[in-house]
Tab-separated table of C-alpha atoms and ligand atoms in Angstrom:
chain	number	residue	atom	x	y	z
A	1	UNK	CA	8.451	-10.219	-18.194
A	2	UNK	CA	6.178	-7.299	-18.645
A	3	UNK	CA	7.560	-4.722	-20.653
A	4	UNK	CA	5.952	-1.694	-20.034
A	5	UNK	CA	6.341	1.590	-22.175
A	6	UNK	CA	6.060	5.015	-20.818
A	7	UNK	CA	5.334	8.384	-22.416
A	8	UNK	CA	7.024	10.721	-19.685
A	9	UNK	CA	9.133	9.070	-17.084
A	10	UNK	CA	9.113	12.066	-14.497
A	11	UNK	CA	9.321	11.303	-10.651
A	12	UNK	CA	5.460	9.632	-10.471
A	13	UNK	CA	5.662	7.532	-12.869
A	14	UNK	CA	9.058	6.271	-11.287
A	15	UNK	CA	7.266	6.027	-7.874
A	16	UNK	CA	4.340	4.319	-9.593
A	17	UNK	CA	6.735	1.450	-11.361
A	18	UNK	CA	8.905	1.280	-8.676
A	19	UNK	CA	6.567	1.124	-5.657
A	20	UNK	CA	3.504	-0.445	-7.115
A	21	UNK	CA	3.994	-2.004	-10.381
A	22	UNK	CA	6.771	-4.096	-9.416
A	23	UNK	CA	5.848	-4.337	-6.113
A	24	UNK	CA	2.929	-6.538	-7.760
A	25	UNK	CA	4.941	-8.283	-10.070
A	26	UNK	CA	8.927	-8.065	-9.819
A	27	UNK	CA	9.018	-8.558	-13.716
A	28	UNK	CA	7.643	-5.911	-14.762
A	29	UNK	CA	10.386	-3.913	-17.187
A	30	UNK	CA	10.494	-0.130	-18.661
A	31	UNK	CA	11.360	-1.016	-22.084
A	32	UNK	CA	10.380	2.040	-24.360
A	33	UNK	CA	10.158	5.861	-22.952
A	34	UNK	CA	9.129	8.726	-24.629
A	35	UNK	CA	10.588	11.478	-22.790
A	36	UNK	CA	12.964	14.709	-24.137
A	37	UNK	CA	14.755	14.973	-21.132
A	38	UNK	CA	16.881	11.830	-21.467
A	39	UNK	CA	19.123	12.646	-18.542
A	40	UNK	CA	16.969	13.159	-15.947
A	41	UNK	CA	14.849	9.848	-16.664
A	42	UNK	CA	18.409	8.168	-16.462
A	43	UNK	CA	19.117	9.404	-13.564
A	44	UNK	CA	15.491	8.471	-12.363
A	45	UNK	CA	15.537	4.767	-13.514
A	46	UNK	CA	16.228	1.995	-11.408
A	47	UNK	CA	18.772	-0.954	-12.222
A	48	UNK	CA	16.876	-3.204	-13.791
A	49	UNK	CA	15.783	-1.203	-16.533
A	50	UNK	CA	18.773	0.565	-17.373
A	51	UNK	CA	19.874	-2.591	-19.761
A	52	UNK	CA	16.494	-2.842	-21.479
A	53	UNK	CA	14.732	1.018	-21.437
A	54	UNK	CA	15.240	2.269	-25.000
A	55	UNK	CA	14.150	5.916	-25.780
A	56	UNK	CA	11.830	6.980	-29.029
A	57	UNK	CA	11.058	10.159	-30.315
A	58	UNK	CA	7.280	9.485	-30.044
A	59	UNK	CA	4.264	6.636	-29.192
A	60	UNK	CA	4.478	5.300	-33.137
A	61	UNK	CA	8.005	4.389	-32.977
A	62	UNK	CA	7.858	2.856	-29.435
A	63	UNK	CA	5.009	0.676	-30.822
A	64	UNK	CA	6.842	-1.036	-33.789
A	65	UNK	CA	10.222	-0.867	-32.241
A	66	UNK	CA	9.924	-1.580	-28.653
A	67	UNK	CA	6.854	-3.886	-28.468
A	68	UNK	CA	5.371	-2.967	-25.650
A	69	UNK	CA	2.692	-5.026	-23.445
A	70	UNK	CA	1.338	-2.298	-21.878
A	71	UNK	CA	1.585	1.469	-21.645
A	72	UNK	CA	2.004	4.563	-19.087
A	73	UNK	CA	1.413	8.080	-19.971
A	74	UNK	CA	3.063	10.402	-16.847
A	75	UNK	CA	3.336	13.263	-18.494
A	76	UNK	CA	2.338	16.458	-17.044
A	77	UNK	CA	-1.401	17.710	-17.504
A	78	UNK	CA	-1.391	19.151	-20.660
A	79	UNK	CA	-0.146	16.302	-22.472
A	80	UNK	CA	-2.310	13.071	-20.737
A	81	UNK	CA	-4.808	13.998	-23.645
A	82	UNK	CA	-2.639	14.361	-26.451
A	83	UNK	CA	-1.153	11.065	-25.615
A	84	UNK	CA	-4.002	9.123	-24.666
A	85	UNK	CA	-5.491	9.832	-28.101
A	86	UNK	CA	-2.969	8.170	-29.975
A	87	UNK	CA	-3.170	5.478	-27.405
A	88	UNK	CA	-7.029	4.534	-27.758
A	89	UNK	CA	-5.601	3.225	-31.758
A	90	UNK	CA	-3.389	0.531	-29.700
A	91	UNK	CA	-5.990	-1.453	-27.773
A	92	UNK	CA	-3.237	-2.265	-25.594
A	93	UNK	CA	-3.750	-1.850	-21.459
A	94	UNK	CA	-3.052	2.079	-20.333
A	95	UNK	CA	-2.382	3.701	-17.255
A	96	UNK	CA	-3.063	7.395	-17.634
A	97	UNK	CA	-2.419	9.959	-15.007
A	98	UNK	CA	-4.944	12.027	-13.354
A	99	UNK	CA	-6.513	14.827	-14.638
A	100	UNK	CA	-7.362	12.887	-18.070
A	101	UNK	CA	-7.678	16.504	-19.847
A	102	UNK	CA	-7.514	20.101	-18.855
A	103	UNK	CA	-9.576	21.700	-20.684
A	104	UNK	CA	-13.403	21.151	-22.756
A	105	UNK	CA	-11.750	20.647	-25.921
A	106	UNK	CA	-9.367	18.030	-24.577
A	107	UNK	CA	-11.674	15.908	-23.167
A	108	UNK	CA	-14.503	15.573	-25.421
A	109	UNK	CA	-12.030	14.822	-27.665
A	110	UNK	CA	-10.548	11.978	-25.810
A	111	UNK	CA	-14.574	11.200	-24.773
A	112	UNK	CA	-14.586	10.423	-28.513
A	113	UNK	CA	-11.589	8.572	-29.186
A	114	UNK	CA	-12.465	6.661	-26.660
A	115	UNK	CA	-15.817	5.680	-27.492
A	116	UNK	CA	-15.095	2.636	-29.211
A	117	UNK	CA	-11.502	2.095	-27.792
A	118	UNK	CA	-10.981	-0.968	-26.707
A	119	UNK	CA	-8.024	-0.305	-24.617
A	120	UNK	CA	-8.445	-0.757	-20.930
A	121	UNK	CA	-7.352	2.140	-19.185
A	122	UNK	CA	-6.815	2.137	-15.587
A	123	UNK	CA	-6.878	5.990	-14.435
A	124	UNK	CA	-4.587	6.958	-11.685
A	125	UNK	CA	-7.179	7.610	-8.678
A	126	UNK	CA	-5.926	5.543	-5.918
A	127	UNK	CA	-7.988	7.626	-3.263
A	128	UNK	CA	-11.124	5.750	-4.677
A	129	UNK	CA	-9.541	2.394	-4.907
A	130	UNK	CA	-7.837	3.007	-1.024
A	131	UNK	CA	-8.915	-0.039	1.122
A	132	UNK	CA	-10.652	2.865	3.507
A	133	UNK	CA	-12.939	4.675	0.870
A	134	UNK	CA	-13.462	0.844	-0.698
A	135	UNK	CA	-14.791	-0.530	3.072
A	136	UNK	CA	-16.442	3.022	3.381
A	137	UNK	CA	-18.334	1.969	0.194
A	138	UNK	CA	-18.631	-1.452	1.644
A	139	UNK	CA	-20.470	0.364	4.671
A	140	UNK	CA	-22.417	2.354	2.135
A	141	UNK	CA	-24.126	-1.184	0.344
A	142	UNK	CA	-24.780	-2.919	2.810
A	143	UNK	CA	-27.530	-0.392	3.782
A	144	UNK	CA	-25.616	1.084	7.138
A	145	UNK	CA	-26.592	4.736	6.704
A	146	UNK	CA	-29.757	4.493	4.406
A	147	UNK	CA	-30.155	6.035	1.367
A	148	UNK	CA	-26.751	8.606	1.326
A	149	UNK	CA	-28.256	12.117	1.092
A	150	UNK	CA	-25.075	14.154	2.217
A	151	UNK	CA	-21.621	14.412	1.649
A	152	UNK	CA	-18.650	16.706	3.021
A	153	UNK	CA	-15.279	15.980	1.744
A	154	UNK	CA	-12.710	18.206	3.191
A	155	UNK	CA	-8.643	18.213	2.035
A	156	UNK	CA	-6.535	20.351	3.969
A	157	UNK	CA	-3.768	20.194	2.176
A	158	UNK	CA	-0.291	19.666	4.004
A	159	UNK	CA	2.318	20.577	0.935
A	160	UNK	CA	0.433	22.890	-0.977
A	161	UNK	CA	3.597	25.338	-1.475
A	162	UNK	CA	4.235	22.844	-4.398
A	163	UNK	CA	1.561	24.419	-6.384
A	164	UNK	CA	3.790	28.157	-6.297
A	165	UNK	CA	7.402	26.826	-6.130
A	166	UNK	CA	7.800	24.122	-8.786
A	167	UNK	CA	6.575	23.215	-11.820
A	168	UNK	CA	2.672	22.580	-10.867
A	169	UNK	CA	2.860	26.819	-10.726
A	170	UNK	CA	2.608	27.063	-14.814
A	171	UNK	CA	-1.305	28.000	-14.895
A	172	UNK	CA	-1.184	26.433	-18.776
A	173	UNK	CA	-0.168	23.170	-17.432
A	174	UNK	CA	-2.538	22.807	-14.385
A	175	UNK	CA	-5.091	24.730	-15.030
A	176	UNK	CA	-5.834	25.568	-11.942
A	177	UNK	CA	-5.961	23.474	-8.809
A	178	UNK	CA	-9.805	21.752	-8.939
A	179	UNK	CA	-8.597	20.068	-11.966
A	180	UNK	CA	-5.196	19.090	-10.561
A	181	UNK	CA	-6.027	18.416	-7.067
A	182	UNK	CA	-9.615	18.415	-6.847
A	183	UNK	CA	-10.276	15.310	-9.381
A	184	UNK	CA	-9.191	13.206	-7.030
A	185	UNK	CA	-11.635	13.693	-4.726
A	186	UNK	CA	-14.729	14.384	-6.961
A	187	UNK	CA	-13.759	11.002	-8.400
A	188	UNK	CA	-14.141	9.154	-4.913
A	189	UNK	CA	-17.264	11.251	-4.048
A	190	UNK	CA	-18.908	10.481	-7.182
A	191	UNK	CA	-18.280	6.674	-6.476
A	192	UNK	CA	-18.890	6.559	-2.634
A	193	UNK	CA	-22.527	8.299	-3.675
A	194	UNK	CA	-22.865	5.827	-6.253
A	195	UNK	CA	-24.065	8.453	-8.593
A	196	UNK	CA	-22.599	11.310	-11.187
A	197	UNK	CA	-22.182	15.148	-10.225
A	198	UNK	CA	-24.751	16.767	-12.322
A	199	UNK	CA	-24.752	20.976	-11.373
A	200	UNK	CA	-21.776	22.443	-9.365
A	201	UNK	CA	-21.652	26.196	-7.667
A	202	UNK	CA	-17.825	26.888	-6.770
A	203	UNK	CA	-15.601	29.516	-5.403
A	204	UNK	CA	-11.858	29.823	-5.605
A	205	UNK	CA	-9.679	32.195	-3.293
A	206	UNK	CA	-6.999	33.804	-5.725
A	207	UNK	CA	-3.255	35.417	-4.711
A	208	UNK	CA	-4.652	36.199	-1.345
A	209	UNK	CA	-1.702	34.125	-0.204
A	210	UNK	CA	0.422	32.695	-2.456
A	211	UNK	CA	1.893	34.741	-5.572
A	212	UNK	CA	3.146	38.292	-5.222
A	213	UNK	CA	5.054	40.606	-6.264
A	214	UNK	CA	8.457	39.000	-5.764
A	215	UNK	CA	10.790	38.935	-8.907
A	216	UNK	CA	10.446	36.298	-11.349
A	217	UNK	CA	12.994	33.838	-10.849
A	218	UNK	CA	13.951	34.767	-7.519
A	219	UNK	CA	14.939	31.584	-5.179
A	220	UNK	CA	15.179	31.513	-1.619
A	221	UNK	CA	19.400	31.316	-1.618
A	222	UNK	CA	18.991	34.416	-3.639
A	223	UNK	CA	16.540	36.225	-1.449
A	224	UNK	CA	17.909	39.039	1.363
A	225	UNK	CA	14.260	37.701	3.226
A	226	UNK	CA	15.659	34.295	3.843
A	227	UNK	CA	16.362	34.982	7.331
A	228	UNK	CA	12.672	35.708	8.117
A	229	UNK	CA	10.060	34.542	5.435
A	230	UNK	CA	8.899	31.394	6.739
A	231	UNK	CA	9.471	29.614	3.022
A	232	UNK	CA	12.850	29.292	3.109
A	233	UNK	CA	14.392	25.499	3.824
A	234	UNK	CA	16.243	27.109	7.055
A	235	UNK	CA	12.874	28.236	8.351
A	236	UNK	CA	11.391	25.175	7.315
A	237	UNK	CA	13.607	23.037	8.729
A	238	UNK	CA	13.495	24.800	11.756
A	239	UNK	CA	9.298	25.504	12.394
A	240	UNK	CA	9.162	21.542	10.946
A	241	UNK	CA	6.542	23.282	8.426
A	242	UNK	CA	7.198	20.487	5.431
A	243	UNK	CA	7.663	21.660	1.833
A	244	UNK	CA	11.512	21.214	0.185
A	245	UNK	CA	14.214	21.680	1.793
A	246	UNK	CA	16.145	22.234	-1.426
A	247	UNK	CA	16.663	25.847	-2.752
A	248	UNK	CA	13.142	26.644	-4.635
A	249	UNK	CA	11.513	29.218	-6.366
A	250	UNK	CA	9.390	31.962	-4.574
A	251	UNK	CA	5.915	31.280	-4.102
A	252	UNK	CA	4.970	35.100	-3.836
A	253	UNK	CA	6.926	35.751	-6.999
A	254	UNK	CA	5.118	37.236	-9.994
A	255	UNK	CA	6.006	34.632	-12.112
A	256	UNK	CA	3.422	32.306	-10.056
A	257	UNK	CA	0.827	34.198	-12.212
A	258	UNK	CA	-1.869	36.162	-11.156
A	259	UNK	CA	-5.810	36.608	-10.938
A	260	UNK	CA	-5.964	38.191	-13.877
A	261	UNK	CA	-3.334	35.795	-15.918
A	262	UNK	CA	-4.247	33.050	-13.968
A	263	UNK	CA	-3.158	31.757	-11.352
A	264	UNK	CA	-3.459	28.467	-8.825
A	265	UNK	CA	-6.130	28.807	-5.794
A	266	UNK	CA	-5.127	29.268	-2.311
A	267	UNK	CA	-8.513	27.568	-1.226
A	268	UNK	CA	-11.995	26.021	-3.116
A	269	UNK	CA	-14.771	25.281	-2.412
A	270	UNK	CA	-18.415	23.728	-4.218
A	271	UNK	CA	-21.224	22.573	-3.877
A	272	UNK	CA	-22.532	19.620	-5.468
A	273	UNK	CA	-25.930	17.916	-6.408
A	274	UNK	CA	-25.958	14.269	-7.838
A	275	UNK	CA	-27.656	12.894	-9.908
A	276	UNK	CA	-29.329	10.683	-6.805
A	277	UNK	CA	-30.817	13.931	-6.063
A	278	UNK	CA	-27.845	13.816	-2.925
A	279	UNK	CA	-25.871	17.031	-2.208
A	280	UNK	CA	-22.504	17.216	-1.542
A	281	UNK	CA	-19.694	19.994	-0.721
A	282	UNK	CA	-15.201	20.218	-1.219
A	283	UNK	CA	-13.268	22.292	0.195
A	284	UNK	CA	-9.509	22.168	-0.373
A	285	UNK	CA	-6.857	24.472	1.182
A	286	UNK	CA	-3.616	24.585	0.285
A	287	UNK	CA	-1.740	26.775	2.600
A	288	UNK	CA	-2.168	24.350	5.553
A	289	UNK	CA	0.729	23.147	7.255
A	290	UNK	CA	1.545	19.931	9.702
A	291	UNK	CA	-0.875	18.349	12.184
A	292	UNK	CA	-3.956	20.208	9.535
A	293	UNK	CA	-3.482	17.817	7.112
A	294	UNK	CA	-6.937	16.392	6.758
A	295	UNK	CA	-8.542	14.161	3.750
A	296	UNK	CA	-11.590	12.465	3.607
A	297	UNK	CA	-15.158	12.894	4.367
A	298	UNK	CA	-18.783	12.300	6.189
A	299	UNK	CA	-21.677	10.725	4.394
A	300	UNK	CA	-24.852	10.813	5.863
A	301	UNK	CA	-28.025	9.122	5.610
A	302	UNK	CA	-31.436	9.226	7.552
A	303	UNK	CA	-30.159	5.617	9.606
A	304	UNK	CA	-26.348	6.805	10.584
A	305	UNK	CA	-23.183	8.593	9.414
A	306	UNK	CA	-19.853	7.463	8.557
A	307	UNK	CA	-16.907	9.884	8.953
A	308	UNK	CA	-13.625	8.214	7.279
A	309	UNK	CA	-10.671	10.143	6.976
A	310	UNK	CA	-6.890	8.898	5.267
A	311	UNK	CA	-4.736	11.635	7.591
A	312	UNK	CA	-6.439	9.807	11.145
A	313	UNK	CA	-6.609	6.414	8.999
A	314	UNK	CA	-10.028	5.218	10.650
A	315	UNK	CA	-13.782	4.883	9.827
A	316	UNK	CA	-16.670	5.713	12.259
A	317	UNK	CA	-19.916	4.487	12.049
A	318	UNK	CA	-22.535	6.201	13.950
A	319	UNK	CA	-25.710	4.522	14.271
A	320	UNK	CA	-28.869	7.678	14.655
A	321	UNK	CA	-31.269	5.190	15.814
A	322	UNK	CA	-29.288	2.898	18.261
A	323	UNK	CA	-26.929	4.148	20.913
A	324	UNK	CA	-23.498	2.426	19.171
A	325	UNK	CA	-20.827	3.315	17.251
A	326	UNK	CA	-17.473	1.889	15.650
A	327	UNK	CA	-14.272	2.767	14.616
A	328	UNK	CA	-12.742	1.227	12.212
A	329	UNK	CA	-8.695	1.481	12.163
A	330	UNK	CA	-6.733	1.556	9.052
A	331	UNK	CA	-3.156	-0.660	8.155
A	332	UNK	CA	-0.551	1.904	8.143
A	333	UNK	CA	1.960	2.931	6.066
A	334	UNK	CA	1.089	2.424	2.261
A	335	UNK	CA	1.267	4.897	-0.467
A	336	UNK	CA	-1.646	7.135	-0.900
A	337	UNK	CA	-3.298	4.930	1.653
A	338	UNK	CA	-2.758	1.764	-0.315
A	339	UNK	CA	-4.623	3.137	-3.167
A	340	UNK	CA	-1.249	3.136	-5.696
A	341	UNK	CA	-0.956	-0.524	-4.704
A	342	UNK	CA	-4.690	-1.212	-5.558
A	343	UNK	CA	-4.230	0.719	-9.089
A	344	UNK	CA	-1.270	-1.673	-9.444
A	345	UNK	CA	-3.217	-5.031	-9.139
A	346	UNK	CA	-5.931	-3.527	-11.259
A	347	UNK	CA	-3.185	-2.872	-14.291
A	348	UNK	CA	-1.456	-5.759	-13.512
A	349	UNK	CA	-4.183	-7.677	-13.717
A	350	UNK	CA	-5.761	-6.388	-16.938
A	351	UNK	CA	-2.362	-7.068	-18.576
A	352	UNK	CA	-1.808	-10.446	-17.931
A	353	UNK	CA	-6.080	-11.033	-18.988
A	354	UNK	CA	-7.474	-11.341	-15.629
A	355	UNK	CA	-8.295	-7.796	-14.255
A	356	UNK	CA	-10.417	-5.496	-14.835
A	357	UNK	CA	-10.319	-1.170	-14.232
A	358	UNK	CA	-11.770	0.394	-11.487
A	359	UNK	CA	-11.009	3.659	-12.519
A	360	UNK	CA	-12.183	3.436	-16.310
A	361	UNK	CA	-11.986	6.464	-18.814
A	362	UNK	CA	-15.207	6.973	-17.948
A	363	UNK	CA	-14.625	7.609	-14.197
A	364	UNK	CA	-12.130	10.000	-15.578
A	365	UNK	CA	-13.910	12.174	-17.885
A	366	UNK	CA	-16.256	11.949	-15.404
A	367	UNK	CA	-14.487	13.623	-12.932
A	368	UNK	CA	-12.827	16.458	-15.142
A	369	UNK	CA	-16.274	17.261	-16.297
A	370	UNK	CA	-17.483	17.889	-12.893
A	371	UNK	CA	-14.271	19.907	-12.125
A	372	UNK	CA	-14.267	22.085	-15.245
A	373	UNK	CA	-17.815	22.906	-14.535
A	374	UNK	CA	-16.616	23.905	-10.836
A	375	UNK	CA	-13.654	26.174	-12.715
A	376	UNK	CA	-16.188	27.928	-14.756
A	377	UNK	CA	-18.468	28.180	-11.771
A	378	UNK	CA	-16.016	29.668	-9.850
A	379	UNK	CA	-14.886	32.468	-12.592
A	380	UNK	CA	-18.756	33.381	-13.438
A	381	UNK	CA	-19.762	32.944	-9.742
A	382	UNK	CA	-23.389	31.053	-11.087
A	383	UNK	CA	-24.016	27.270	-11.025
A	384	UNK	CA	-22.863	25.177	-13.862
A	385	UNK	CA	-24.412	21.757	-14.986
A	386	UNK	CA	-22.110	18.865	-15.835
A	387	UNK	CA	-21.973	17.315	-19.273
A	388	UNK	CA	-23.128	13.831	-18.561
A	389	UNK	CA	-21.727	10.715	-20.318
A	390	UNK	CA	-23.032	6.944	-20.791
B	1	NAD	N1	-2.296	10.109	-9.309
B	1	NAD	C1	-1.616	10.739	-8.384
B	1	NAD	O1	-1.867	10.572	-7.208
B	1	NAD	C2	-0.523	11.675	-8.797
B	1	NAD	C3	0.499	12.065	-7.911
B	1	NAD	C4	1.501	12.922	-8.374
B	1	NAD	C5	1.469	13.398	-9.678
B	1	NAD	N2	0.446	13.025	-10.500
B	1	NAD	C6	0.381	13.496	-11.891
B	1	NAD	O2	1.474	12.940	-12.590
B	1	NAD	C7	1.845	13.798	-13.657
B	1	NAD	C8	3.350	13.932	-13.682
B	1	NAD	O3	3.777	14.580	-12.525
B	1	NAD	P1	5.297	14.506	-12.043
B	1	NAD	O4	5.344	15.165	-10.726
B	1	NAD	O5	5.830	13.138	-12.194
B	1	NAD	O6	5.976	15.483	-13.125
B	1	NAD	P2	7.449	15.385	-13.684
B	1	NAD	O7	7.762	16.707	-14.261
B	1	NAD	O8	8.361	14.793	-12.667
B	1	NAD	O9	7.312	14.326	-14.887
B	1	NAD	C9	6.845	14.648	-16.150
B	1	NAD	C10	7.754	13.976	-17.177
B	1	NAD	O10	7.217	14.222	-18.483
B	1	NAD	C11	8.319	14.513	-19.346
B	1	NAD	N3	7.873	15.216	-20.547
B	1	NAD	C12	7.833	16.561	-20.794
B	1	NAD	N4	7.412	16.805	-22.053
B	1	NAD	C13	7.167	15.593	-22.608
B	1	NAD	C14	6.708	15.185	-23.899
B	1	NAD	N5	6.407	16.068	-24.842
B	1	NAD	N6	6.584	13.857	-24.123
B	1	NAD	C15	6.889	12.936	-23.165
B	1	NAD	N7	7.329	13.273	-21.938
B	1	NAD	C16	7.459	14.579	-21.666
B	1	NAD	C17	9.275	15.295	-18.471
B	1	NAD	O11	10.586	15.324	-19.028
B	1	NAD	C18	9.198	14.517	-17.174
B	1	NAD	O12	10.128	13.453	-17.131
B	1	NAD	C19	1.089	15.124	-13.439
B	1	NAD	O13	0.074	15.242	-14.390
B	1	NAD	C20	0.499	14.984	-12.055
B	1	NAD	O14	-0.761	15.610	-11.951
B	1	NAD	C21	-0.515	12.183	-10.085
C-alpha cells in the first residue's frame, strides 16, 4: 500500500488519485488530508479511502501522525508555495500542482527552499509529458526539422467561462490567466525547444468580454436575462456551447473584478526568444466555444515543420526539401491526452525508488518565471527578461 497524504483534496486532486494514481497502482491509499472543508472532501473521496483518510490541521501533524509515503499539494494557487515550502524539509516524493507560485516573492522563495531539497517533486504538467508532445520531441532529436528556430503554440480555449463563474475568478488566487493557464504551455514549449525562455513581450485583452457590470452575486436562476444571455445552462444546453449546466455565478458581474482591480484576460498573447536564440509566440483565448477548441503548436526548422495539435490528436511532418509528408494519429481518449497518466508513472515510480521526474521544480519555476515576466510585460507594455535558474 501507498499511503499518500494530501494538502487540499478539491476535485483535481480527486481526479488525479482516482484516474491516474490508482490507475497505476490500485494500492495507492489517501491516508492524511489537510483540508478545512471536511465535508466536501468526504463527499469527494472514493470507497477505499473512506476507512483509512484521517484529517490534520496542518503538514506537521500529518507527518508524525499519519506517516505518509508520499505527498500531494492540490490546493488552489496561492497556497502550492506555502505548502511546498514546508514540504522541501520532508525529502519525501511530492506532487505539486501547477502554477508552483503566483507571484516573485513566492517563487524565489520556494527557488530557495528548494535548492538543496532533496525531495523529488513531480510538477503537474501533463501537456509536456503527453505521448504527442513526447513523440513531437522524439521528431525534434532525431534531427527531422533541423535546428528548431520557430515556434507557434496556439490554445483556444473551449471552457474558458470557468475563469468568470467559479472560483478561478478571485484575481488574488490566480493571478491572472498566463500564470494559471498559460504555464502549461510555456512549460511544453520550453521543453519541445530544448531551451529556457529568456525575454518575453506580452499583451493581455482585459473585460472586453467577460466581467461587467452585473451585480455581485447575481446567478443565472436569479437573473430576469436568463431567457436570452447565452450563459445561462438553458441556453447552454440548448446552443450545445459547453460550460456548467448547474446554476453559476455571472461572468459579466462586477464581482469578476476589473482592469483596474484586476481582473482575468479574455485573450494573451507573447512573444518569446530562447535562450537557443529560437523565437516563439502564445496566444490563448478564452471565450471560444465548441469545434474552436484548439491546443498545440508548429515548430519549424530550415529541413521541415511539424504541426501537432491535442484537440485533432495527430502530428504532421512536413519535409521542405523532399515532396513527403506524415501524419501521425494519436490513441484516443485519455485524460489531458494521456499526460495525467504519464505524471502518474513518473510519481509512482519515484515512490516505490525506480522513477525519476520529468517535470522537476526546476521545470516549474521555470515556467512561472517566464509567465510572470509575460504578466509584467503585458501591464508595462515593454519586453521583460526572465530570471534564469541552474
Ligand atoms: N495540472 C492540471 O492540469 C490542473 C487541472 C485542473 C486544476 N489544476 C490546479 O489544481 C489546483 C486545485 O484546483 P481545483 O479545481 O481542484 O480546486 P478546488 O477548489 O476543487 O480544490 C482546492 C481544495 O483546497 C482546499 N483548501 C482550501 N484552503 C486550504 C488550506 N488552507 N489548506 C489545505 N487545503 C485547502 C479546498 O477546500 C479544496 O478542497 C489549482 O491550483 C489548479 O490550478 C491543475
Amino acid at each position: 500500500m501507498i499511503r499518500l497524504g494530501v494538502m487540499g483534496y478539491g476535485s483535481r486532486s480527486n481526479s488525479v488519485v482516482r484516474h491516474a494514481l490508482r490507475r497505476v497502482d490500485p494500492d495507492v491509499r489517501v491516508t492524511g488530508i489537510v483540508d478545512p472543508d471536511q465535508a466536501g472532501v468526504r463527499a469527494r473521496l472514493d470507497d477505499c479511502d473512506r476507512n483509512d483518510a484521517q484529517f490534520y490541521p496542518d503538514l506537521r501533524t500529518m507527518m508524525r501522525r499519519a506517516r505518509p509515503d508520499a505527498l500531494m499539494i492540490g490546493t488552489r494557487c496561492n497556497l502550492h508555495t506555502p505548502y511546498a515550502v514546508q514540504a522541501a524539509a520532508y525529502d519525501l516524493p511530492l506532487y505539486l500542482e501547477k502554477p508552483v507560485a503566483i507571484s516573485m516573492t513566492q517563487a524565489q522563495t520556494l527557488e530557495r527552499a528548494y535548492r538543496k531539497a532533496r525531495c523529488p517533486v513531480v510538477v503537474s504538467f501533463p501537456l509536456r509529458v503527453s505521448p504527442l508532445c513526447s513523440m513531437t520531441r522524439e521528431f525534434i532529436n532525431r534531427d527531422c526539422i533541423g535546428r528548431p528556430e520557430h515556434i507557434t503554440a496556439l490554445n483556444y480555449v473551449p471552457y474558458g467561462t470557468c475563469y468568470w463563474e467559479g472560483g478561478y475568478r478571485d484575481y488574488n488566487v490566480t493571478q491572472g490567466l498566463f500564470l494559471q493557464k498559460a504555464t502549461h504551455d510555456l512549460d511544453y514549449m520550453m521543453f519541445l525547444m530544448d531551451s529556457p525562455i529568456v525575454r518575453v513581450a506580452a499583451m493581455a485583452a482585459r473585460g472586453r468580454v467577460f466581467g461587467g457590470n452585473k451585480r455581485a452575486g447575481l446567478t443565472c436562476a436569479k437573473c430576469r436575462e436568463q431567457d436570452t444571455c447565452p450563459e445561462s445552462p438553458a441556453n447552454r444546453q440548448r446552443n450545445q456551447s459547453g460550460g456548467t449546466l448547474k446554476d453559476h455565478l455571472c461572468p459579466f458581474g462586477k464581482d469578476c473584478g476589473s482592469p483596474a482591480t484586476g481582473i482575468n484576460e479574455d485573450a494573451s498573447s507573447a512573444l518569446l526568444e530562447f535562450a537557443s536564440g529560437a523565437q516563439g509566440i502564445y496566444t490563448q483565448v478564452f471565450y471560444s466555444r465548441r469545434d474552436a477548441h484548439r491546443r498545440g503548436a508548429i515548430i519549424s526548422g530550415y529541413q521541415g515543420t511539424l504541426d501537432f495539435d491535442w484537440t485533432r490528436n495527430d502530428l504532421k511532418y512536413i519535409r521542405h526539401h523532399a515532396p513527403f509528408s506524415d501524419t501521425v494519429k494519436a490513441g484516443e481518449g485519455l485524460s489531458h491526452f494521456g499526460g495525467d497518466l504519464e505524471l502518474a508513472y513518473d510519481f509512482i515510480g519515484i515512490i516505490k525508488g525506480r522513477g525519476r521526474s520529468r517535470t522537476t521544480m526546476q521545470d516549474g519555476l521555470r515556467s512561472v518565471y517566464a509567465c510572470l515576466s509575460a504578466k509584467e510585460s503585458a501591464e508595462k507594455g515593454r519586453f521583460v527578461k526572465v530570471r534564469q535558474i541552474d
